Tab-separated table of C-alpha atoms in Angstrom:
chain	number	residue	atom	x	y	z
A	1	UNK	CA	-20.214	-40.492	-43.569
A	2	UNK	CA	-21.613	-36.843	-42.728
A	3	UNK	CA	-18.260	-35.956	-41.756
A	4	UNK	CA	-16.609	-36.383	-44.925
A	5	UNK	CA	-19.258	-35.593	-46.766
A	6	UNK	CA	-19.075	-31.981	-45.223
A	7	UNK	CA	-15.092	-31.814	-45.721
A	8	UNK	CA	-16.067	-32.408	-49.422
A	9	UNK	CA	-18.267	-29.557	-48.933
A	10	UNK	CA	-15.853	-27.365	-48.151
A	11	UNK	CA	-13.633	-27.959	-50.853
A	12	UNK	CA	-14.964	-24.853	-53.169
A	13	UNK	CA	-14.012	-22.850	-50.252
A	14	UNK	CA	-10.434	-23.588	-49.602
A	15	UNK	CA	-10.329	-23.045	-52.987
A	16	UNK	CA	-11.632	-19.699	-52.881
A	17	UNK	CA	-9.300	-18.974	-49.930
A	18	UNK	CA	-6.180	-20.117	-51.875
A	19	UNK	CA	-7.436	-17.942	-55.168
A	20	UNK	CA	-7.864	-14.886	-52.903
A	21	UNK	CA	-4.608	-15.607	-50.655
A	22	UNK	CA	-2.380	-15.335	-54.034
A	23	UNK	CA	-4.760	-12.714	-55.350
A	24	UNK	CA	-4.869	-9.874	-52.625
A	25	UNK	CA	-2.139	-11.151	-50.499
A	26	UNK	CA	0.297	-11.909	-53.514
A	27	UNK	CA	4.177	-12.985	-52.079
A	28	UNK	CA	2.474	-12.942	-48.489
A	29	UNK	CA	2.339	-15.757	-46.890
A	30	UNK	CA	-1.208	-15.998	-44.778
A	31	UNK	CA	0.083	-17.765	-40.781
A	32	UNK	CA	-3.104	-19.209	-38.540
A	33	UNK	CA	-2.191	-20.378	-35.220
A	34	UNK	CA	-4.803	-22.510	-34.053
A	35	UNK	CA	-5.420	-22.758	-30.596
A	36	UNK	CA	-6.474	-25.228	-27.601
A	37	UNK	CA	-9.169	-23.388	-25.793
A	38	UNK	CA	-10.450	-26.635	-23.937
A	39	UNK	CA	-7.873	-25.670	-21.199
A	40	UNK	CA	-7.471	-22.829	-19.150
A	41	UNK	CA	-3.674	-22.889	-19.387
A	42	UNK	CA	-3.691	-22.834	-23.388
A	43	UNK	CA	-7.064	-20.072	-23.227
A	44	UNK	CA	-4.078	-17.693	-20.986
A	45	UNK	CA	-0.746	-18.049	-22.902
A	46	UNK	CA	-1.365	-18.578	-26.603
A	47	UNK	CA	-3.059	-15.224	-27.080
A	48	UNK	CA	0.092	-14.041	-25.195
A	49	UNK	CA	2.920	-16.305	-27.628
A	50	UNK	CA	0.636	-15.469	-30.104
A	51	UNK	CA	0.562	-11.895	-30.476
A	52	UNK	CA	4.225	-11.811	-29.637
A	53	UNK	CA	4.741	-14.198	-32.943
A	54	UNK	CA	2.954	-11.403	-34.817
A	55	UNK	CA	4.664	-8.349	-33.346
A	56	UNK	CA	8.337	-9.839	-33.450
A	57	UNK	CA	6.748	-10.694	-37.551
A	58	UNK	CA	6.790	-6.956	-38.010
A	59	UNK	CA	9.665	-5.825	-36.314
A	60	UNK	CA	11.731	-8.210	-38.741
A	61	UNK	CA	10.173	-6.506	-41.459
A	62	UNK	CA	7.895	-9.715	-42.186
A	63	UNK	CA	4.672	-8.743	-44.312
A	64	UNK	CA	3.173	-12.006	-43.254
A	65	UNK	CA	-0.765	-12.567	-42.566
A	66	UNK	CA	-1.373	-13.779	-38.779
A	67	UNK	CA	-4.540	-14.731	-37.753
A	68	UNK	CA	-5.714	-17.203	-35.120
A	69	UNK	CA	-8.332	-19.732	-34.453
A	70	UNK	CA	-9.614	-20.053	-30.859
A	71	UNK	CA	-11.209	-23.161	-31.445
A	72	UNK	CA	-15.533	-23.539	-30.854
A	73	UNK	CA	-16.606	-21.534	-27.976
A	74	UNK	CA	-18.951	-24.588	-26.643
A	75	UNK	CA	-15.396	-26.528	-26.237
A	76	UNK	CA	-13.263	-23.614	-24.209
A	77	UNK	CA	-12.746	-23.776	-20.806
A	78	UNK	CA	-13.394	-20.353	-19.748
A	79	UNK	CA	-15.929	-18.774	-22.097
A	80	UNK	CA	-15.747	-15.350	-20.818
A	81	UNK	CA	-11.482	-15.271	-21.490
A	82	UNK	CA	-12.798	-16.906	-25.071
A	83	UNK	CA	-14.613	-14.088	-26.122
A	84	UNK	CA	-11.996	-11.499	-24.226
A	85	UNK	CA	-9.901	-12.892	-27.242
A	86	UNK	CA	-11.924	-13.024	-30.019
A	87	UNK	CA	-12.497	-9.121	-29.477
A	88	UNK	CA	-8.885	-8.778	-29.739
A	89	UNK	CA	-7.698	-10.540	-32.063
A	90	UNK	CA	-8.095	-11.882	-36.080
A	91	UNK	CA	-9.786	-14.856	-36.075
A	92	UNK	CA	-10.797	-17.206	-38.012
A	93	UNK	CA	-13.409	-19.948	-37.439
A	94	UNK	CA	-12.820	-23.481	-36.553
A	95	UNK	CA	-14.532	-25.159	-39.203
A	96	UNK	CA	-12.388	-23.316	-42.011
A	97	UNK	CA	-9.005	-24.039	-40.140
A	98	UNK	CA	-10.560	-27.758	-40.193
A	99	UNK	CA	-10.959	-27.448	-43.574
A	100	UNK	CA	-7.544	-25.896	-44.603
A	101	UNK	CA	-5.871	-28.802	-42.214
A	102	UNK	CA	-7.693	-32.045	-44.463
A	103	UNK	CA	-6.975	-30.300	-47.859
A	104	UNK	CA	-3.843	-28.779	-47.179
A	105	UNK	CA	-2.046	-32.738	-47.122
A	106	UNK	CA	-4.133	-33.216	-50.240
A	107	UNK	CA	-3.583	-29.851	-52.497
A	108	UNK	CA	0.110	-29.593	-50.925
A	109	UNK	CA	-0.472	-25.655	-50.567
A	110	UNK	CA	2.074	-23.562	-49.109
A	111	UNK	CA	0.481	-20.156	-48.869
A	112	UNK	CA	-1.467	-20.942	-46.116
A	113	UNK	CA	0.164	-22.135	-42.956
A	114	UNK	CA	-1.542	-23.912	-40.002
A	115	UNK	CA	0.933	-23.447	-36.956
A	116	UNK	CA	0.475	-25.126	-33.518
A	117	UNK	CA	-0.402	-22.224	-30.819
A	118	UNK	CA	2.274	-22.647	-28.087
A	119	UNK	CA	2.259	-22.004	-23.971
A	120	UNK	CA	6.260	-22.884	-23.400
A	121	UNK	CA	8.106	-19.894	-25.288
A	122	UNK	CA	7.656	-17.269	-23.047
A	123	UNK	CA	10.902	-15.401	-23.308
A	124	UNK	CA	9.387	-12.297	-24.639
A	125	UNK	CA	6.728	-12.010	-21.135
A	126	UNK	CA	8.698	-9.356	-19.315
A	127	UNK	CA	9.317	-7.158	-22.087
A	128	UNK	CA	5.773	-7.011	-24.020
A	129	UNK	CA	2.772	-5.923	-21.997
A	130	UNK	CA	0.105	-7.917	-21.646
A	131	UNK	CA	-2.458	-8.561	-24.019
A	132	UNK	CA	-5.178	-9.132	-21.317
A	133	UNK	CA	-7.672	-6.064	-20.098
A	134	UNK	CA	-7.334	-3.979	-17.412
A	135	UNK	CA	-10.223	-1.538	-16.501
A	136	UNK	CA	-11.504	0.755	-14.090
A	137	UNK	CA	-14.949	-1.654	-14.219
A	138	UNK	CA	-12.081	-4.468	-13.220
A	139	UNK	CA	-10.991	-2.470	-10.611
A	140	UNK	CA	-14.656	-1.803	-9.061
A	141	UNK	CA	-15.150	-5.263	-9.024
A	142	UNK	CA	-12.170	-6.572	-7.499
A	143	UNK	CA	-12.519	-3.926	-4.643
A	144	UNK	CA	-16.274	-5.129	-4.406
A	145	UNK	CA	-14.392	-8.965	-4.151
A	146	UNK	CA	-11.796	-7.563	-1.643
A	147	UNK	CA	-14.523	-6.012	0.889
A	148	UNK	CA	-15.493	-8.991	2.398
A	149	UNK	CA	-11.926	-8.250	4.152
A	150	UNK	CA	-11.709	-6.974	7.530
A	151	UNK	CA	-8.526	-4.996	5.656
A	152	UNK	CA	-8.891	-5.265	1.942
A	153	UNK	CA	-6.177	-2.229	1.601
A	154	UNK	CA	-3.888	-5.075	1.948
A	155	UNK	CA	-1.602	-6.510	-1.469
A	156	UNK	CA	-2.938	-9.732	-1.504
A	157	UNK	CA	-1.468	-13.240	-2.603
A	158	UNK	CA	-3.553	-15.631	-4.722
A	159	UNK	CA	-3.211	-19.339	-4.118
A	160	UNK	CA	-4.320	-22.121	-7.241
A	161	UNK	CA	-4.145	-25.288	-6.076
A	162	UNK	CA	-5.130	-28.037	-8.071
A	163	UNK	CA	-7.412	-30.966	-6.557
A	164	UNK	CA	-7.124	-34.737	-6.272
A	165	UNK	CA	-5.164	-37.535	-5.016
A	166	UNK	CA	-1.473	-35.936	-4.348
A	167	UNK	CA	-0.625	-40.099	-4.919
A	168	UNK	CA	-1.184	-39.575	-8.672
A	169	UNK	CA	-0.022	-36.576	-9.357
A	170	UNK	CA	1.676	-34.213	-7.205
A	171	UNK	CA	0.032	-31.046	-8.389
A	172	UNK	CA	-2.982	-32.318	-6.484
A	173	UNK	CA	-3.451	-31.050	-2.767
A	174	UNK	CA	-5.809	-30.441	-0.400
A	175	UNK	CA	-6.365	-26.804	0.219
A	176	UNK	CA	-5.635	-27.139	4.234
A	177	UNK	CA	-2.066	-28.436	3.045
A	178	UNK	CA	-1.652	-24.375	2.511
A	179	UNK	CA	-2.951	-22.824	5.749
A	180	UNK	CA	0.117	-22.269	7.353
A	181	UNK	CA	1.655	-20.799	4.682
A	182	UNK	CA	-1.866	-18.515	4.086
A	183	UNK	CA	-1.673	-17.398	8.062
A	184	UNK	CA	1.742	-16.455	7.809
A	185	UNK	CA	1.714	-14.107	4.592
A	186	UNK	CA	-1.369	-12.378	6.883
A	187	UNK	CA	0.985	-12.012	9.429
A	188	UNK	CA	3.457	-10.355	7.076
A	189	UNK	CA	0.774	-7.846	5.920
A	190	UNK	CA	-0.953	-9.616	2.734
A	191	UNK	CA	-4.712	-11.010	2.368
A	192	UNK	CA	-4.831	-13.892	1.231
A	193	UNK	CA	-7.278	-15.589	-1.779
A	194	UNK	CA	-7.764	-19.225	-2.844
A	195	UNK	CA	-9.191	-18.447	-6.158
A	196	UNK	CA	-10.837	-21.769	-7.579
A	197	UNK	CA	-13.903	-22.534	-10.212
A	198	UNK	CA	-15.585	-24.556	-7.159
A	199	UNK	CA	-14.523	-26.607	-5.035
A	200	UNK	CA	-16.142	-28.575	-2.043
A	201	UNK	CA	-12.402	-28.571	-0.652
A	202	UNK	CA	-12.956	-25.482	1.282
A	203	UNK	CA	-10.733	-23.418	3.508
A	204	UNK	CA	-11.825	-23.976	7.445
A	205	UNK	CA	-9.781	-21.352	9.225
A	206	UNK	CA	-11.765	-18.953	10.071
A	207	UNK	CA	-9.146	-15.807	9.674
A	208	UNK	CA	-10.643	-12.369	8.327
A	209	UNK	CA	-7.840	-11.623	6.016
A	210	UNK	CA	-8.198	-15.048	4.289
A	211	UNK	CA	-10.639	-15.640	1.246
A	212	UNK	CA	-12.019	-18.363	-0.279
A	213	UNK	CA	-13.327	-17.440	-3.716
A	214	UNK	CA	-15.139	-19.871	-6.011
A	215	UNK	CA	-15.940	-18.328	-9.176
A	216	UNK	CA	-18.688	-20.597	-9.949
A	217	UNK	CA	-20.389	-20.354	-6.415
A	218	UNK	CA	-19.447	-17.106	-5.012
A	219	UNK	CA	-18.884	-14.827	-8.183
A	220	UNK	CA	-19.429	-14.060	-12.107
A	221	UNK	CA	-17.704	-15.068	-15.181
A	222	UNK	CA	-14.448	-12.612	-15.264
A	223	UNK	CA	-13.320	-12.811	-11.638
A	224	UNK	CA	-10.364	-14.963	-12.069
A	225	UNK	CA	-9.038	-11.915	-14.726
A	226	UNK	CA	-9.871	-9.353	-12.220
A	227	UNK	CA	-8.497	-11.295	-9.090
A	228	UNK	CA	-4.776	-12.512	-10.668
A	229	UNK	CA	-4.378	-8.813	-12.351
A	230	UNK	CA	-4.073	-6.895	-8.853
A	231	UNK	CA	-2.768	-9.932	-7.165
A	232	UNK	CA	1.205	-9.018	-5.509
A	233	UNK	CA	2.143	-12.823	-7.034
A	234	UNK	CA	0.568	-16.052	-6.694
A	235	UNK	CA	1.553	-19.405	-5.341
A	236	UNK	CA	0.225	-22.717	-7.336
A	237	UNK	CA	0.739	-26.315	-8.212
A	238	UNK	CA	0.457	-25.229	-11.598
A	239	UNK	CA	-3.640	-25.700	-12.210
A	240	UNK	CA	-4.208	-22.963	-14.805
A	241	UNK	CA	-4.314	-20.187	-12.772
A	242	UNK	CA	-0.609	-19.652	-12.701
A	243	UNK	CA	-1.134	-18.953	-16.602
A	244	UNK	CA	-3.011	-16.164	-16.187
A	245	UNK	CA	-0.764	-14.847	-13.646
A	246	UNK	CA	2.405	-15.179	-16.477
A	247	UNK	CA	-0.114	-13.863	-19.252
A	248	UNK	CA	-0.808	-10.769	-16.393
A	249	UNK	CA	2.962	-10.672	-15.887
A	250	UNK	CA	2.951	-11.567	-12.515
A	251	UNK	CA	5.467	-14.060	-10.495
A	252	UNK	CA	4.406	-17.331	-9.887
A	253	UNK	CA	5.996	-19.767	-7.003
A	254	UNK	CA	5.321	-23.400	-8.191
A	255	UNK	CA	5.484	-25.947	-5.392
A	256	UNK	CA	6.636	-29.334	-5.723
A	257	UNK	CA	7.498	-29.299	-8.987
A	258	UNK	CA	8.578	-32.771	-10.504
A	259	UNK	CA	8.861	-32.396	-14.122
A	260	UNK	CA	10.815	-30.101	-16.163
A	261	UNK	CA	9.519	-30.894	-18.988
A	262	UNK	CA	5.773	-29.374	-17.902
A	263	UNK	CA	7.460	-26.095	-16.294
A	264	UNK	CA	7.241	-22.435	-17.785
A	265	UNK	CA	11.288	-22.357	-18.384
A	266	UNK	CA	11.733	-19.801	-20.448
A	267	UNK	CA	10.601	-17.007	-17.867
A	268	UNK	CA	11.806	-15.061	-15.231
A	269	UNK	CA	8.549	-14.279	-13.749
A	270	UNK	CA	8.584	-18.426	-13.149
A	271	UNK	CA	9.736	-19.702	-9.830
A	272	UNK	CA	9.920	-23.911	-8.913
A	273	UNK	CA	10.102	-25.015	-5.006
A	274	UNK	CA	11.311	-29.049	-6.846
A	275	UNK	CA	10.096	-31.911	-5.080
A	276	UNK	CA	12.384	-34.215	-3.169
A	277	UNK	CA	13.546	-37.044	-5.690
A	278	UNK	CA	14.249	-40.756	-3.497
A	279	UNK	CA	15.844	-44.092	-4.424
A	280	UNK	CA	13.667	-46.176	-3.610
A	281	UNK	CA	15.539	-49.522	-2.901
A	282	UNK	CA	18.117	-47.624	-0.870
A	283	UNK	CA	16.215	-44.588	0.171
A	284	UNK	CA	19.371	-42.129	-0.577
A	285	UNK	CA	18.158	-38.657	-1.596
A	286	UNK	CA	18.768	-38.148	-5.726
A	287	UNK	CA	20.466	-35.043	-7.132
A	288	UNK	CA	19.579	-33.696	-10.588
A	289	UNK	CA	22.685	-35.537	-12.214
A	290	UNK	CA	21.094	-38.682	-10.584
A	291	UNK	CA	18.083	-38.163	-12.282
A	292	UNK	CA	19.534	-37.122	-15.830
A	293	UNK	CA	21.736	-40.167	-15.538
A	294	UNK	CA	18.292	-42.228	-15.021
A	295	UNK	CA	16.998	-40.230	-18.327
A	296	UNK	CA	14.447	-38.938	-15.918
A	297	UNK	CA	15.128	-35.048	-16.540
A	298	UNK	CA	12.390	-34.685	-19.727
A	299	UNK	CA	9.479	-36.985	-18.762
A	300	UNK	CA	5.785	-36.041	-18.745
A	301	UNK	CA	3.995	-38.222	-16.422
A	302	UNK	CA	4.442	-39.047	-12.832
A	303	UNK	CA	4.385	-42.648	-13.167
A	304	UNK	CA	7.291	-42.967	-14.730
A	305	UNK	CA	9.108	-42.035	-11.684
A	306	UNK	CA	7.422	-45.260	-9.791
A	307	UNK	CA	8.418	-47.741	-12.521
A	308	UNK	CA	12.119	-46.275	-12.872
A	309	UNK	CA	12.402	-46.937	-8.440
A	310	UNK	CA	12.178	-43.340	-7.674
A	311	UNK	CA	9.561	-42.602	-4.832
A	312	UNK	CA	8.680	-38.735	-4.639
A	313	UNK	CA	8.432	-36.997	-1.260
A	314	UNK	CA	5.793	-34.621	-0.576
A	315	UNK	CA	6.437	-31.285	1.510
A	316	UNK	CA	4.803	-30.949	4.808
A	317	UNK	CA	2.387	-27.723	5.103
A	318	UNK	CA	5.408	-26.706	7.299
A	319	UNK	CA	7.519	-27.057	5.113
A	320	UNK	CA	5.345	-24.694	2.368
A	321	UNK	CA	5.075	-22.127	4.673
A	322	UNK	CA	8.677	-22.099	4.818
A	323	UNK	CA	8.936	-22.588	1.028
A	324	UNK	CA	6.646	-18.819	0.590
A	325	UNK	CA	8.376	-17.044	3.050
A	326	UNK	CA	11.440	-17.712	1.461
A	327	UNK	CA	9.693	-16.775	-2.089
A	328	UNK	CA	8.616	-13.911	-0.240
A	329	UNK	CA	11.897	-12.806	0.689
A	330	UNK	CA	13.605	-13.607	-2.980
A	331	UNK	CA	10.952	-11.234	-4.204
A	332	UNK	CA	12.121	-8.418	-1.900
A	333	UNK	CA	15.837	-8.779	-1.756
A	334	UNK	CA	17.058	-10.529	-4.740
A	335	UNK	CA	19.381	-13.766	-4.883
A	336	UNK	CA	22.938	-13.368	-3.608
A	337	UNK	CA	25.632	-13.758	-5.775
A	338	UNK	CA	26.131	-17.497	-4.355
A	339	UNK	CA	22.625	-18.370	-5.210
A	340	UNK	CA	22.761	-16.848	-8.657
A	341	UNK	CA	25.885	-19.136	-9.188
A	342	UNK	CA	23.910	-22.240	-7.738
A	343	UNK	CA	21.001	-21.038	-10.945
A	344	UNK	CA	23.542	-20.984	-13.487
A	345	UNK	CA	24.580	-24.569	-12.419
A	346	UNK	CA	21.583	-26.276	-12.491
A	347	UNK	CA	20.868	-24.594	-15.836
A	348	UNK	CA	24.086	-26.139	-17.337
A	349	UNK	CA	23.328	-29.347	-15.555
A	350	UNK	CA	20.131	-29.554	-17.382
A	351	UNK	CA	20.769	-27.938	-20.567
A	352	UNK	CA	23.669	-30.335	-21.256
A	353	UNK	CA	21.846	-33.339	-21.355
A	354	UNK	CA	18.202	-31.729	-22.753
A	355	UNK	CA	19.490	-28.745	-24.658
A	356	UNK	CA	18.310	-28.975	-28.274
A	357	UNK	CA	14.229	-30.554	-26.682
A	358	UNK	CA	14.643	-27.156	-24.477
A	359	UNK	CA	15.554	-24.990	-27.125
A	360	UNK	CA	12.829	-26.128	-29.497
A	361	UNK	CA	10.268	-25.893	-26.497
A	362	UNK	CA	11.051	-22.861	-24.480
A	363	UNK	CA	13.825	-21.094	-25.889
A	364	UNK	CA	16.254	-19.586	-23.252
A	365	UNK	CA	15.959	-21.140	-19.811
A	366	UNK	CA	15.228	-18.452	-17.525
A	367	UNK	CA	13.019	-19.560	-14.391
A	368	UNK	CA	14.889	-19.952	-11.135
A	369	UNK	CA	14.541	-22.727	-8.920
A	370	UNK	CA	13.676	-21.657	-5.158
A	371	UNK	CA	17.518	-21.260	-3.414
A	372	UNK	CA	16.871	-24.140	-0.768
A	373	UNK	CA	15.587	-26.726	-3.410
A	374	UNK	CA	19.392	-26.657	-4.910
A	375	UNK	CA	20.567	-27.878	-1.418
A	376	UNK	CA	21.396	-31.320	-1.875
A	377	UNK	CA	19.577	-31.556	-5.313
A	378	UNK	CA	22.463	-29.289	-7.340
A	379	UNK	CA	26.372	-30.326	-6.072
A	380	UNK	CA	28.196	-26.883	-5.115
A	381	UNK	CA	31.183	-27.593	-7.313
């Protein structure tokens, strides 16, 4: 009852709003993105698609009004990176976006737009900069973070890895799953940080170049932005994390990826290691036509896998180690002119049965799929 008793309430406003919009903004049409800031992902890359919206706005000559609306800051995820984007950026608060969204069905205005904030159409990442600071203050810190290294010279990786049962989602692993592949980018010259919010999952080897960082427990609010900013890439199950690394404009390796239809295609800073697809009556390894022919290319949860007979196969930490090295190497050398082809393929592959849900989501496909996860997976010819 005290719900819509306030939206009643803020009728003579919206009215006011829609007076002044024709009034001072007459033949410009006012745009508010409204945002999800209740997870970390969303907090990272709207801002990002955002202020790319508004800039590509103005380069077309647009004289559009964009402003945003973060959402309450008692709701976000990460309060510091909520009020890193309020300084930046026109906003507008919550309860008159809530407002504008119940009248606007009833008063059928057009002036005023509410748009959906979006984390998928990221084909503008690697030619904007980054909307996200970087400071010297940033920079003391992170060497402050860095100095409980016996070498914190060293580029460093940072790992995300998302908790739980791996059973029910494979984005969920246990943090030892990565040693191996940790030890061996020390080996190769990096340090290496698991940067987490807390975790009781902690790292047990005992290695010098190898930190486990818990922002909660060990640091301050702001150490995940000055951590994935001088990071050399980062590795994840895609957690959150890996969205600040895109919004920083830094390559991500994702491992184990099942579904398309959660990963950042429309980026080249965007790197999948896919998961190895089984029949599970006959046990016979599934290709990507397999799958499309199953209608299991676009799907959003896991469990639909199960009840369509298709058992998932989780990589070894052997295996991941193997999986960063070669990520490693891609990063340094480039992909042959063989491996490009083998991209293009399983672009077309995918694109012909999901092109227009693609299009609409992420725009241009441009993420790459780690070279030995289109063995077997992608036919040659």
């Amino acid at each position: 009852m005290f719900r819509r008793f306030s939206r009643y309430l803020s009728l003579p406003i919206v009215l006011l709003l829609l007076f002044s919009s024709r009034v001072v903004f007459r033949g410009r049409r006012v745009r508010i993105v409204v945002m999800d800031p209740r997870y970390f992902g969303h907090q990272c890359l709207e801002p990002e698609v955002f202020w790319d919206d508004v800039k590509s706005s103005e380069e077309s000559g647009s004289r559009d009004i964009w402003l945003c609306c973060l959402g309450k800051r008692s709701t976000a995820s990460n309060r510091h990176l909520w009020e890193v984007t309020k300084r930046r950026f026109p906003t507008v608060p919550s309860w008159i976006a809530s407002a504008l969204h119940f009248w606007r069905r009833r008063l059928r205005f057009t002036q005023i737009e509410l748009l959906e904030a979006s984390i998928y159409r990221l084909n503008f990442l690697t030619r904007r900069p980054t909307t996200l600071p970087a400071s010297a203050v940033m920079s003391e810190r992170r060497s402050e973070i860095l100095s409980r290294l016996d070498n914190p010279e060293r580029p460093y990786v940072v790992f995300t890895i998302r908790e739980g049962d791996s059973s029910e989602d494979l984005r969920n692993r246990k943090v030892q799953e990565m040693i191996p592949a940790m030890i061996e980018l020390t080996r190769r010259g990096f340090n290496v940080v698991r940067l987490t919010s807390r975790s009781k999952d902690l790292i047990s080897d005992q290695s010098r170049n190898l930190l486990d960082w818990q922002v909660q427990q060990n640091g301050v609010s702001g150490d995940e932005l000055v951590l994935i900013s001088g990071a050399s890439f980062v590795v994840s199950t895609l957690t959150g994390g890996d969205c600040l690394a895109l919004a920083y404009r830094k390559p991500v390796l994702y491992l184990d990826s099942l579904r398309f239809y959660l990963m950042f295609l429309g980026t080249e800073l965007a790197t999948f290691q896919v998961a190895r697809f089984m029949d599970g009556a006959s046990g016979a390894t599934l290709t990507l036509a397999d799958l499309l022919s199953r209608n299991l290319g676009w799907f959003g949860d896991q469990r639909e896998l199960t009840g369509a007979g298709v058992n998932v196969v989780k990589s070894t930490p052997a295996e991941i180690r193997e999986y960063v090295v070669e990520y490693l190497q891609m990063l340094r050398a480039g992909l042959s002119p063989e491996q490009e082809s083998g991209q293009d393929r399983w672009r077309e592959l995918l694109l012909s049965k999901h092109g227009k849900e693609i299009e609409a989501k992420n725009g241009e496909v441009r993420a790459t799929l780690l070279p030995s996860s289109l063995k077997g997976f992608v036919p040659t010819t």
